[in-house]
Protein backbone atom coordinates (compact mmCIF):
# COMPACT_ATOMS: atom_id res chain seq x y z
CA UNK A 1 0.00 0.00 0.00
CA UNK A 2 1.17 3.53 -0.69
CA UNK A 3 -0.04 7.08 -0.09
CA UNK A 4 0.82 9.77 -2.64
CA UNK A 5 0.10 13.48 -2.38
CA UNK A 6 -2.17 14.76 -5.17
CA UNK A 7 -1.88 18.53 -5.59
CA UNK A 8 -4.42 20.63 -7.50
CA UNK A 9 -2.85 23.84 -8.83
CA UNK A 10 -6.11 25.27 -10.15
CA UNK A 11 -4.80 26.34 -13.55
CA UNK A 12 -1.06 26.68 -12.75
CA UNK A 13 0.02 23.04 -12.96
CA UNK A 14 2.28 23.46 -16.00
CA UNK A 15 4.03 26.37 -14.28
CA UNK A 16 4.38 24.32 -11.08
CA UNK A 17 5.87 21.35 -12.94
CA UNK A 18 8.44 23.60 -14.62
CA UNK A 19 9.24 25.24 -11.28
CA UNK A 20 9.77 21.95 -9.41
CA UNK A 21 11.86 20.57 -12.27
CA UNK A 22 14.27 23.49 -11.79
CA UNK A 23 13.96 24.11 -8.03
CA UNK A 24 13.99 20.48 -6.83
CA UNK A 25 15.55 18.60 -9.76
CA UNK A 26 12.16 16.93 -10.21
CA UNK A 27 11.62 14.44 -13.00
CA UNK A 28 8.32 14.78 -14.88
CA UNK A 29 6.98 11.23 -15.13
CA UNK A 30 3.55 11.79 -16.73
CA UNK A 31 1.70 14.75 -18.18
CA UNK A 32 -1.79 14.38 -19.70
CA UNK A 33 -3.91 17.27 -20.91
CA UNK A 34 -7.70 17.46 -20.92
CA UNK A 35 -7.65 17.47 -24.73
CA UNK A 36 -5.96 14.04 -24.67
CA UNK A 37 -8.77 12.36 -22.73
CA UNK A 38 -10.99 10.02 -24.74
CA UNK A 39 -14.63 10.94 -25.23
CA UNK A 40 -16.90 9.49 -22.52
CA UNK A 41 -18.75 6.32 -23.44
CA UNK A 42 -22.34 5.55 -22.48
CA UNK A 43 -22.67 5.24 -18.72
CA UNK A 44 -19.24 6.75 -18.06
CA UNK A 45 -18.68 9.83 -15.94
CA UNK A 46 -18.59 13.00 -18.01
CA UNK A 47 -16.28 14.67 -15.51
CA UNK A 48 -16.88 17.23 -12.78
CA UNK A 49 -19.90 19.53 -12.97
CA UNK A 50 -19.64 22.92 -14.64
CA UNK A 51 -17.75 24.02 -17.73
CA UNK A 52 -14.75 21.86 -18.59
CA UNK A 53 -11.25 23.27 -18.06
CA UNK A 54 -9.38 24.54 -21.13
CA UNK A 55 -8.18 21.71 -23.38
CA UNK A 56 -4.50 22.59 -22.89
CA UNK A 57 -4.68 22.44 -19.07
CA UNK A 58 -3.16 19.48 -17.19
CA UNK A 59 -5.71 16.78 -16.35
CA UNK A 60 -3.16 14.55 -14.60
CA UNK A 61 0.58 14.68 -14.04
CA UNK A 62 3.16 12.91 -11.94
CA UNK A 63 6.58 14.17 -10.96
CA UNK A 64 9.31 12.55 -8.91
CA UNK A 65 11.43 14.27 -6.29
CA UNK A 66 14.06 11.82 -5.13
CA UNK A 67 12.20 8.55 -4.53
CA UNK A 68 8.78 10.15 -4.02
CA UNK A 69 6.21 10.55 -6.76
CA UNK A 70 3.77 13.44 -6.40
CA UNK A 71 0.59 13.66 -8.47
CA UNK A 72 -0.72 16.97 -9.80
CA UNK A 73 -3.52 18.51 -11.85
CA UNK A 74 -5.06 21.81 -12.86
CA UNK A 75 -8.33 20.53 -11.42
CA UNK A 76 -11.15 22.83 -12.48
CA UNK A 77 -8.59 25.59 -13.23
CA UNK A 78 -10.57 28.27 -11.41
CA UNK A 79 -7.42 30.12 -10.33
CA UNK A 80 -7.71 29.91 -6.52
CA UNK A 81 -5.64 27.00 -5.19
CA UNK A 82 -5.56 26.62 -1.42
CA UNK A 83 -3.19 24.33 0.40
CA UNK A 84 -4.10 24.46 4.07
CA UNK A 85 -3.40 22.06 6.90
CA UNK A 86 -0.63 20.15 5.12
CA UNK A 87 3.13 20.40 4.56
CA UNK A 88 5.43 18.29 2.47
CA UNK A 89 8.55 17.20 4.37
CA UNK A 90 11.60 17.25 2.11
CA UNK A 91 14.48 15.20 3.54
CA UNK A 92 17.74 15.96 1.77
CA UNK A 93 21.00 13.99 1.72
CA UNK A 94 22.97 16.86 3.30
CA UNK A 95 22.88 20.45 4.60
CA UNK A 96 24.11 21.95 1.31
CA UNK A 97 21.21 20.38 -0.58
CA UNK A 98 18.76 21.51 2.11
CA UNK A 99 20.08 25.07 1.74
CA UNK A 100 19.83 24.96 -2.06
CA UNK A 101 16.27 23.61 -2.10
CA UNK A 102 15.14 26.01 0.62
CA UNK A 103 16.46 29.01 -1.34
CA UNK A 104 14.85 27.77 -4.57
CA UNK A 105 11.44 27.21 -2.95
CA UNK A 106 11.61 30.55 -1.11
CA UNK A 107 12.08 32.48 -4.40
CA UNK A 108 8.70 34.09 -4.94
CA UNK A 109 7.36 32.31 -1.87
CA UNK A 110 7.26 33.05 1.85
CA UNK A 111 9.70 31.88 4.51
CA UNK A 112 7.62 30.60 7.43
CA UNK A 113 10.58 29.60 9.61
CA UNK A 114 14.15 30.47 8.59
CA UNK A 115 16.60 27.59 8.41
CA UNK A 116 18.51 27.02 11.60
CA UNK A 117 19.94 24.28 13.80
CA UNK A 118 17.34 22.64 16.03
CA UNK A 119 17.43 19.99 18.73
CA UNK A 120 16.28 17.41 16.15
CA UNK A 121 18.24 18.46 13.07
CA UNK A 122 21.44 20.30 12.12
CA UNK A 123 19.28 22.36 9.73
CA UNK A 124 15.52 22.83 9.57
CA UNK A 125 13.34 25.42 7.90
CA UNK A 126 9.79 25.94 6.64
CA UNK A 127 8.76 27.76 3.49
CA UNK A 128 5.60 28.18 1.41
CA UNK A 129 6.54 28.23 -2.26
CA UNK A 130 5.02 30.56 -4.88
CA UNK A 131 2.05 28.19 -5.27
CA UNK A 132 1.26 28.10 -1.54
CA UNK A 133 2.64 24.60 -0.92
CA UNK A 134 4.22 24.45 2.54
CA UNK A 135 7.56 22.62 2.77
CA UNK A 136 9.56 21.51 5.80
CA UNK A 137 13.18 20.98 4.74
CA UNK A 138 15.92 19.18 6.63
CA UNK A 139 18.79 16.75 6.01
CA UNK A 140 17.98 13.05 6.53
CA UNK A 141 20.64 12.59 9.21
JSON list of C-alpha atoms in Angstrom, two decimals:
[
{"chain": "A", "resi": 1, "resn": "UNK", "atom": "CA", "xyz": [0.00, 0.00, 0.00]},
{"chain": "A", "resi": 2, "resn": "UNK", "atom": "CA", "xyz": [1.17, 3.53, -0.69]},
{"chain": "A", "resi": 3, "resn": "UNK", "atom": "CA", "xyz": [-0.04, 7.08, -0.09]},
{"chain": "A", "resi": 4, "resn": "UNK", "atom": "CA", "xyz": [0.82, 9.77, -2.64]},
{"chain": "A", "resi": 5, "resn": "UNK", "atom": "CA", "xyz": [0.10, 13.48, -2.38]},
{"chain": "A", "resi": 6, "resn": "UNK", "atom": "CA", "xyz": [-2.17, 14.76, -5.17]},
{"chain": "A", "resi": 7, "resn": "UNK", "atom": "CA", "xyz": [-1.88, 18.53, -5.59]},
{"chain": "A", "resi": 8, "resn": "UNK", "atom": "CA", "xyz": [-4.42, 20.63, -7.50]},
{"chain": "A", "resi": 9, "resn": "UNK", "atom": "CA", "xyz": [-2.85, 23.84, -8.83]},
{"chain": "A", "resi": 10, "resn": "UNK", "atom": "CA", "xyz": [-6.11, 25.27, -10.15]},
{"chain": "A", "resi": 11, "resn": "UNK", "atom": "CA", "xyz": [-4.80, 26.34, -13.55]},
{"chain": "A", "resi": 12, "resn": "UNK", "atom": "CA", "xyz": [-1.06, 26.68, -12.75]},
{"chain": "A", "resi": 13, "resn": "UNK", "atom": "CA", "xyz": [0.02, 23.04, -12.96]},
{"chain": "A", "resi": 14, "resn": "UNK", "atom": "CA", "xyz": [2.28, 23.46, -16.00]},
{"chain": "A", "resi": 15, "resn": "UNK", "atom": "CA", "xyz": [4.03, 26.37, -14.28]},
{"chain": "A", "resi": 16, "resn": "UNK", "atom": "CA", "xyz": [4.38, 24.32, -11.08]},
{"chain": "A", "resi": 17, "resn": "UNK", "atom": "CA", "xyz": [5.87, 21.35, -12.94]},
{"chain": "A", "resi": 18, "resn": "UNK", "atom": "CA", "xyz": [8.44, 23.60, -14.62]},
{"chain": "A", "resi": 19, "resn": "UNK", "atom": "CA", "xyz": [9.24, 25.24, -11.28]},
{"chain": "A", "resi": 20, "resn": "UNK", "atom": "CA", "xyz": [9.77, 21.95, -9.41]},
{"chain": "A", "resi": 21, "resn": "UNK", "atom": "CA", "xyz": [11.86, 20.57, -12.27]},
{"chain": "A", "resi": 22, "resn": "UNK", "atom": "CA", "xyz": [14.27, 23.49, -11.79]},
{"chain": "A", "resi": 23, "resn": "UNK", "atom": "CA", "xyz": [13.96, 24.11, -8.03]},
{"chain": "A", "resi": 24, "resn": "UNK", "atom": "CA", "xyz": [13.99, 20.48, -6.83]},
{"chain": "A", "resi": 25, "resn": "UNK", "atom": "CA", "xyz": [15.55, 18.60, -9.76]},
{"chain": "A", "resi": 26, "resn": "UNK", "atom": "CA", "xyz": [12.16, 16.93, -10.21]},
{"chain": "A", "resi": 27, "resn": "UNK", "atom": "CA", "xyz": [11.62, 14.44, -13.00]},
{"chain": "A", "resi": 28, "resn": "UNK", "atom": "CA", "xyz": [8.32, 14.78, -14.88]},
{"chain": "A", "resi": 29, "resn": "UNK", "atom": "CA", "xyz": [6.98, 11.23, -15.13]},
{"chain": "A", "resi": 30, "resn": "UNK", "atom": "CA", "xyz": [3.55, 11.79, -16.73]},
{"chain": "A", "resi": 31, "resn": "UNK", "atom": "CA", "xyz": [1.70, 14.75, -18.18]},
{"chain": "A", "resi": 32, "resn": "UNK", "atom": "CA", "xyz": [-1.79, 14.38, -19.70]},
{"chain": "A", "resi": 33, "resn": "UNK", "atom": "CA", "xyz": [-3.91, 17.27, -20.91]},
{"chain": "A", "resi": 34, "resn": "UNK", "atom": "CA", "xyz": [-7.70, 17.46, -20.92]},
{"chain": "A", "resi": 35, "resn": "UNK", "atom": "CA", "xyz": [-7.65, 17.47, -24.73]},
{"chain": "A", "resi": 36, "resn": "UNK", "atom": "CA", "xyz": [-5.96, 14.04, -24.67]},
{"chain": "A", "resi": 37, "resn": "UNK", "atom": "CA", "xyz": [-8.77, 12.36, -22.73]},
{"chain": "A", "resi": 38, "resn": "UNK", "atom": "CA", "xyz": [-10.99, 10.02, -24.74]},
{"chain": "A", "resi": 39, "resn": "UNK", "atom": "CA", "xyz": [-14.63, 10.94, -25.23]},
{"chain": "A", "resi": 40, "resn": "UNK", "atom": "CA", "xyz": [-16.90, 9.49, -22.52]},
{"chain": "A", "resi": 41, "resn": "UNK", "atom": "CA", "xyz": [-18.75, 6.32, -23.44]},
{"chain": "A", "resi": 42, "resn": "UNK", "atom": "CA", "xyz": [-22.34, 5.55, -22.48]},
{"chain": "A", "resi": 43, "resn": "UNK", "atom": "CA", "xyz": [-22.67, 5.24, -18.72]},
{"chain": "A", "resi": 44, "resn": "UNK", "atom": "CA", "xyz": [-19.24, 6.75, -18.06]},
{"chain": "A", "resi": 45, "resn": "UNK", "atom": "CA", "xyz": [-18.68, 9.83, -15.94]},
{"chain": "A", "resi": 46, "resn": "UNK", "atom": "CA", "xyz": [-18.59, 13.00, -18.01]},
{"chain": "A", "resi": 47, "resn": "UNK", "atom": "CA", "xyz": [-16.28, 14.67, -15.51]},
{"chain": "A", "resi": 48, "resn": "UNK", "atom": "CA", "xyz": [-16.88, 17.23, -12.78]},
{"chain": "A", "resi": 49, "resn": "UNK", "atom": "CA", "xyz": [-19.90, 19.53, -12.97]},
{"chain": "A", "resi": 50, "resn": "UNK", "atom": "CA", "xyz": [-19.64, 22.92, -14.64]},
{"chain": "A", "resi": 51, "resn": "UNK", "atom": "CA", "xyz": [-17.75, 24.02, -17.73]},
{"chain": "A", "resi": 52, "resn": "UNK", "atom": "CA", "xyz": [-14.75, 21.86, -18.59]},
{"chain": "A", "resi": 53, "resn": "UNK", "atom": "CA", "xyz": [-11.25, 23.27, -18.06]},
{"chain": "A", "resi": 54, "resn": "UNK", "atom": "CA", "xyz": [-9.38, 24.54, -21.13]},
{"chain": "A", "resi": 55, "resn": "UNK", "atom": "CA", "xyz": [-8.18, 21.71, -23.38]},
{"chain": "A", "resi": 56, "resn": "UNK", "atom": "CA", "xyz": [-4.50, 22.59, -22.89]},
{"chain": "A", "resi": 57, "resn": "UNK", "atom": "CA", "xyz": [-4.68, 22.44, -19.07]},
{"chain": "A", "resi": 58, "resn": "UNK", "atom": "CA", "xyz": [-3.16, 19.48, -17.19]},
{"chain": "A", "resi": 59, "resn": "UNK", "atom": "CA", "xyz": [-5.71, 16.78, -16.35]},
{"chain": "A", "resi": 60, "resn": "UNK", "atom": "CA", "xyz": [-3.16, 14.55, -14.60]},
{"chain": "A", "resi": 61, "resn": "UNK", "atom": "CA", "xyz": [0.58, 14.68, -14.04]},
{"chain": "A", "resi": 62, "resn": "UNK", "atom": "CA", "xyz": [3.16, 12.91, -11.94]},
{"chain": "A", "resi": 63, "resn": "UNK", "atom": "CA", "xyz": [6.58, 14.17, -10.96]},
{"chain": "A", "resi": 64, "resn": "UNK", "atom": "CA", "xyz": [9.31, 12.55, -8.91]},
{"chain": "A", "resi": 65, "resn": "UNK", "atom": "CA", "xyz": [11.43, 14.27, -6.29]},
{"chain": "A", "resi": 66, "resn": "UNK", "atom": "CA", "xyz": [14.06, 11.82, -5.13]},
{"chain": "A", "resi": 67, "resn": "UNK", "atom": "CA", "xyz": [12.20, 8.55, -4.53]},
{"chain": "A", "resi": 68, "resn": "UNK", "atom": "CA", "xyz": [8.78, 10.15, -4.02]},
{"chain": "A", "resi": 69, "resn": "UNK", "atom": "CA", "xyz": [6.21, 10.55, -6.76]},
{"chain": "A", "resi": 70, "resn": "UNK", "atom": "CA", "xyz": [3.77, 13.44, -6.40]},
{"chain": "A", "resi": 71, "resn": "UNK", "atom": "CA", "xyz": [0.59, 13.66, -8.47]},
{"chain": "A", "resi": 72, "resn": "UNK", "atom": "CA", "xyz": [-0.72, 16.97, -9.80]},
{"chain": "A", "resi": 73, "resn": "UNK", "atom": "CA", "xyz": [-3.52, 18.51, -11.85]},
{"chain": "A", "resi": 74, "resn": "UNK", "atom": "CA", "xyz": [-5.06, 21.81, -12.86]},
{"chain": "A", "resi": 75, "resn": "UNK", "atom": "CA", "xyz": [-8.33, 20.53, -11.42]},
{"chain": "A", "resi": 76, "resn": "UNK", "atom": "CA", "xyz": [-11.15, 22.83, -12.48]},
{"chain": "A", "resi": 77, "resn": "UNK", "atom": "CA", "xyz": [-8.59, 25.59, -13.23]},
{"chain": "A", "resi": 78, "resn": "UNK", "atom": "CA", "xyz": [-10.57, 28.27, -11.41]},
{"chain": "A", "resi": 79, "resn": "UNK", "atom": "CA", "xyz": [-7.42, 30.12, -10.33]},
{"chain": "A", "resi": 80, "resn": "UNK", "atom": "CA", "xyz": [-7.71, 29.91, -6.52]},
{"chain": "A", "resi": 81, "resn": "UNK", "atom": "CA", "xyz": [-5.64, 27.00, -5.19]},
{"chain": "A", "resi": 82, "resn": "UNK", "atom": "CA", "xyz": [-5.56, 26.62, -1.42]},
{"chain": "A", "resi": 83, "resn": "UNK", "atom": "CA", "xyz": [-3.19, 24.33, 0.40]},
{"chain": "A", "resi": 84, "resn": "UNK", "atom": "CA", "xyz": [-4.10, 24.46, 4.07]},
{"chain": "A", "resi": 85, "resn": "UNK", "atom": "CA", "xyz": [-3.40, 22.06, 6.90]},
{"chain": "A", "resi": 86, "resn": "UNK", "atom": "CA", "xyz": [-0.63, 20.15, 5.12]},
{"chain": "A", "resi": 87, "resn": "UNK", "atom": "CA", "xyz": [3.13, 20.40, 4.56]},
{"chain": "A", "resi": 88, "resn": "UNK", "atom": "CA", "xyz": [5.43, 18.29, 2.47]},
{"chain": "A", "resi": 89, "resn": "UNK", "atom": "CA", "xyz": [8.55, 17.20, 4.37]},
{"chain": "A", "resi": 90, "resn": "UNK", "atom": "CA", "xyz": [11.60, 17.25, 2.11]},
{"chain": "A", "resi": 91, "resn": "UNK", "atom": "CA", "xyz": [14.48, 15.20, 3.54]},
{"chain": "A", "resi": 92, "resn": "UNK", "atom": "CA", "xyz": [17.74, 15.96, 1.77]},
{"chain": "A", "resi": 93, "resn": "UNK", "atom": "CA", "xyz": [21.00, 13.99, 1.72]},
{"chain": "A", "resi": 94, "resn": "UNK", "atom": "CA", "xyz": [22.97, 16.86, 3.30]},
{"chain": "A", "resi": 95, "resn": "UNK", "atom": "CA", "xyz": [22.88, 20.45, 4.60]},
{"chain": "A", "resi": 96, "resn": "UNK", "atom": "CA", "xyz": [24.11, 21.95, 1.31]},
{"chain": "A", "resi": 97, "resn": "UNK", "atom": "CA", "xyz": [21.21, 20.38, -0.58]},
{"chain": "A", "resi": 98, "resn": "UNK", "atom": "CA", "xyz": [18.76, 21.51, 2.11]},
{"chain": "A", "resi": 99, "resn": "UNK", "atom": "CA", "xyz": [20.08, 25.07, 1.74]},
{"chain": "A", "resi": 100, "resn": "UNK", "atom": "CA", "xyz": [19.83, 24.96, -2.06]},
{"chain": "A", "resi": 101, "resn": "UNK", "atom": "CA", "xyz": [16.27, 23.61, -2.10]},
{"chain": "A", "resi": 102, "resn": "UNK", "atom": "CA", "xyz": [15.14, 26.01, 0.62]},
{"chain": "A", "resi": 103, "resn": "UNK", "atom": "CA", "xyz": [16.46, 29.01, -1.34]},
{"chain": "A", "resi": 104, "resn": "UNK", "atom": "CA", "xyz": [14.85, 27.77, -4.57]},
{"chain": "A", "resi": 105, "resn": "UNK", "atom": "CA", "xyz": [11.44, 27.21, -2.95]},
{"chain": "A", "resi": 106, "resn": "UNK", "atom": "CA", "xyz": [11.61, 30.55, -1.11]},
{"chain": "A", "resi": 107, "resn": "UNK", "atom": "CA", "xyz": [12.08, 32.48, -4.40]},
{"chain": "A", "resi": 108, "resn": "UNK", "atom": "CA", "xyz": [8.70, 34.09, -4.94]},
{"chain": "A", "resi": 109, "resn": "UNK", "atom": "CA", "xyz": [7.36, 32.31, -1.87]},
{"chain": "A", "resi": 110, "resn": "UNK", "atom": "CA", "xyz": [7.26, 33.05, 1.85]},
{"chain": "A", "resi": 111, "resn": "UNK", "atom": "CA", "xyz": [9.70, 31.88, 4.51]},
{"chain": "A", "resi": 112, "resn": "UNK", "atom": "CA", "xyz": [7.62, 30.60, 7.43]},
{"chain": "A", "resi": 113, "resn": "UNK", "atom": "CA", "xyz": [10.58, 29.60, 9.61]},
{"chain": "A", "resi": 114, "resn": "UNK", "atom": "CA", "xyz": [14.15, 30.47, 8.59]},
{"chain": "A", "resi": 115, "resn": "UNK", "atom": "CA", "xyz": [16.60, 27.59, 8.41]},
{"chain": "A", "resi": 116, "resn": "UNK", "atom": "CA", "xyz": [18.51, 27.02, 11.60]},
{"chain": "A", "resi": 117, "resn": "UNK", "atom": "CA", "xyz": [19.94, 24.28, 13.80]},
{"chain": "A", "resi": 118, "resn": "UNK", "atom": "CA", "xyz": [17.34, 22.64, 16.03]},
{"chain": "A", "resi": 119, "resn": "UNK", "atom": "CA", "xyz": [17.43, 19.99, 18.73]},
{"chain": "A", "resi": 120, "resn": "UNK", "atom": "CA", "xyz": [16.28, 17.41, 16.15]},
{"chain": "A", "resi": 121, "resn": "UNK", "atom": "CA", "xyz": [18.24, 18.46, 13.07]},
{"chain": "A", "resi": 122, "resn": "UNK", "atom": "CA", "xyz": [21.44, 20.30, 12.12]},
{"chain": "A", "resi": 123, "resn": "UNK", "atom": "CA", "xyz": [19.28, 22.36, 9.73]},
{"chain": "A", "resi": 124, "resn": "UNK", "atom": "CA", "xyz": [15.52, 22.83, 9.57]},
{"chain": "A", "resi": 125, "resn": "UNK", "atom": "CA", "xyz": [13.34, 25.42, 7.90]},
{"chain": "A", "resi": 126, "resn": "UNK", "atom": "CA", "xyz": [9.79, 25.94, 6.64]},
{"chain": "A", "resi": 127, "resn": "UNK", "atom": "CA", "xyz": [8.76, 27.76, 3.49]},
{"chain": "A", "resi": 128, "resn": "UNK", "atom": "CA", "xyz": [5.60, 28.18, 1.41]},
{"chain": "A", "resi": 129, "resn": "UNK", "atom": "CA", "xyz": [6.54, 28.23, -2.26]},
{"chain": "A", "resi": 130, "resn": "UNK", "atom": "CA", "xyz": [5.02, 30.56, -4.88]},
{"chain": "A", "resi": 131, "resn": "UNK", "atom": "CA", "xyz": [2.05, 28.19, -5.27]},
{"chain": "A", "resi": 132, "resn": "UNK", "atom": "CA", "xyz": [1.26, 28.10, -1.54]},
{"chain": "A", "resi": 133, "resn": "UNK", "atom": "CA", "xyz": [2.64, 24.60, -0.92]},
{"chain": "A", "resi": 134, "resn": "UNK", "atom": "CA", "xyz": [4.22, 24.45, 2.54]},
{"chain": "A", "resi": 135, "resn": "UNK", "atom": "CA", "xyz": [7.56, 22.62, 2.77]},
{"chain": "A", "resi": 136, "resn": "UNK", "atom": "CA", "xyz": [9.56, 21.51, 5.80]},
{"chain": "A", "resi": 137, "resn": "UNK", "atom": "CA", "xyz": [13.18, 20.98, 4.74]},
{"chain": "A", "resi": 138, "resn": "UNK", "atom": "CA", "xyz": [15.92, 19.18, 6.63]},
{"chain": "A", "resi": 139, "resn": "UNK", "atom": "CA", "xyz": [18.79, 16.75, 6.01]},
{"chain": "A", "resi": 140, "resn": "UNK", "atom": "CA", "xyz": [17.98, 13.05, 6.53]},
{"chain": "A", "resi": 141, "resn": "UNK", "atom": "CA", "xyz": [20.64, 12.59, 9.21]}
]
